[in-house]
C-alpha positions as a printed Julia matrix, in Angstrom:
152×3 Matrix{Float64}:
 45.67   68.77    6.65
 42.31   69.09    8.1
 40.79   69.37    4.58
 42.67   66.17    3.59
 41.28   64.24    6.56
 37.82   65.53    5.82
 38.12   64.41    2.21
 39.33   60.83    3.3
 36.55   60.76    5.81
 33.88   61.67    2.98
 35.39   59.07    0.7
 35.16   56.36    3.23
 31.57   57.52    4.27
 30.43   57.3     0.63
 32.05   53.95    0.1
 30.41   52.52    3.27
 27.02   53.92    2.32
 27.48   52.68   -1.39
 28.32   49.06   -0.18
 25.31   49.1     2.08
 23.02   49.87   -0.82
 24.08   47.11   -3.17
 21.21   44.85   -3.94
 21.08   41.67   -1.76
 22.19   38.43   -3.37
 19.24   36.71   -5.01
 18.98   32.94   -5.18
 21.37   31.43   -7.68
 19.8    30.88  -10.99
 19.15   27.31  -11.7
 21.58   25.73  -14.02
 20.39   25.46  -17.58
 19.59   22.1   -18.81
 22.07   20.95  -21.38
 24.01   17.74  -22.46
 26.4    18.24  -19.44
 23.39   18.37  -16.94
 21.99   15.35  -18.66
 25.27   13.41  -18.38
 25.7    14.41  -14.73
 22.29   13.09  -13.89
 22.8     9.76  -15.75
 26.16    9.3   -14.05
 24.34    9.84  -10.64
 21.69    7.35  -11.47
 24.43    4.81  -12.62
 26.43    5.37   -9.49
 23.38    4.88   -7.12
 22.26    1.71   -9.02
 25.75    0.13   -9.1
 26.32    1.22   -5.55
 23.22   -0.5    -4.68
 22.11    2.77   -2.89
 18.34    2.87   -2.93
 18.36    6.2    -0.91
 20.83    7.86   -3.34
 18.76    6.5    -6.42
 15.4     7.77   -5.12
 16.82   11.14   -4.17
 17.24   11.79   -7.91
 13.47   11.74   -8.44
 10.71   14.21   -7.54
  8.26   11.57   -6.33
  5.69   14.33   -5.44
  5.59   15.47   -9.09
  5.74   12.02  -10.5
  2.49   10.29  -11.49
  2.1     7.34   -9.07
  5.22    8.4    -7.33
  4.41    6.38   -4.33
  3.91    3.29   -6.31
  7.25    3.77   -8.12
  9.0     4.16   -4.7
  7.52    0.88   -3.69
  8.61   -0.7    -7.03
 12.11    0.56   -6.5
 12.34   -0.63   -2.78
 11.12   -4.08   -4.05
 13.83   -3.99   -6.85
 16.65   -3.2    -4.49
 15.53   -5.74   -1.9
 15.36   -8.5    -4.55
 18.79   -7.63   -6.03
 22.28   -8.46   -4.82
 24.14   -6.37   -7.32
 23.32   -4.18  -10.4
 25.58   -3.39  -13.37
 24.18   -0.54  -15.62
 25.35    1.4   -18.66
 23.29    4.37  -19.58
 24.05    6.15  -22.94
 22.57    9.46  -23.76
 21.01    9.53  -27.11
 18.97   12.78  -27.4
 17.69   15.63  -25.16
 15.02   18.21  -25.79
 13.79   20.98  -23.65
 10.04   22.06  -23.36
  9.24   24.71  -20.83
 10.32   23.78  -17.41
 10.75   20.05  -18.33
 13.42   18.27  -20.49
 13.27   14.78  -21.95
 16.19   12.46  -22.28
 16.35    9.49  -24.6
 18.68    6.9   -23.08
 19.85    3.51  -24.28
 20.04    1.65  -21.12
 21.74   -1.76  -20.47
 21.36   -3.53  -17.02
 22.23   -6.74  -15.4
 20.78   -7.4   -12.11
 21.94  -10.36   -9.97
 18.92  -11.58   -7.81
 19.58  -11.91   -4.05
 18.2   -15.46   -4.22
 21.13  -16.64   -6.29
 19.1   -17.11   -9.54
 20.29  -16.31  -13.0
 20.87  -12.65  -13.57
 18.27  -10.57  -15.3
 19.43   -8.68  -18.31
 17.66   -5.56  -19.73
 18.33   -3.62  -22.91
 15.85   -0.8   -23.54
 15.39    2.85  -24.48
 14.26    4.76  -21.5
 12.53    8.15  -22.0
 13.31   10.16  -18.79
 11.45   13.45  -18.07
 13.23   15.74  -15.79
 12.11   19.01  -14.15
 14.07   21.63  -12.53
 14.19   21.4    -8.78
 16.0    24.42   -7.59
 19.84   23.91   -8.25
 19.36   20.55   -9.81
 17.23   18.45  -12.14
 15.15   15.61  -10.84
 13.33   12.81  -12.79
  9.58   13.15  -12.85
  8.9    10.26  -15.08
 10.84    7.19  -16.47
  9.0     5.06  -19.01
  9.06    2.21  -19.2
  9.11    1.64  -15.39
  9.22   -2.09  -15.97
 12.94   -1.71  -16.65
 13.43   -1.61  -12.8
 12.08   -5.06  -12.11
 13.28   -8.63  -12.13
 10.26   -9.99  -14.04
């Protein structure tokens, strides 16, 4: 009986020691960029525009990594201030991955209703989004042509 209890004690001791030595959980690996990640990002952009959520829209951009990011932010602030409603359709045409960045070719259609009651502005352009990994998500670091997000 005593040897059985000693054996159980040893097994429990080795189990506890073994569990304590397991490597700590590392940061989750960032999701790979694929058509699903691209579609998810485009959906978030669409929802932010149509929901007229400037904050949600800008959160999808890495303004620090974006060339003239502060200027782009001002442009978006002005665009949202001048529009009453926005309807948009973003269609993913192509994706490519180069190092830590990916490019998305997107056929974009937008109708923006000015808040001053004027005629709606309609845009139909190919956007060439450049996205970079930002931890567990992908953020836009460039979006030519930027003039797409203006009423002029």
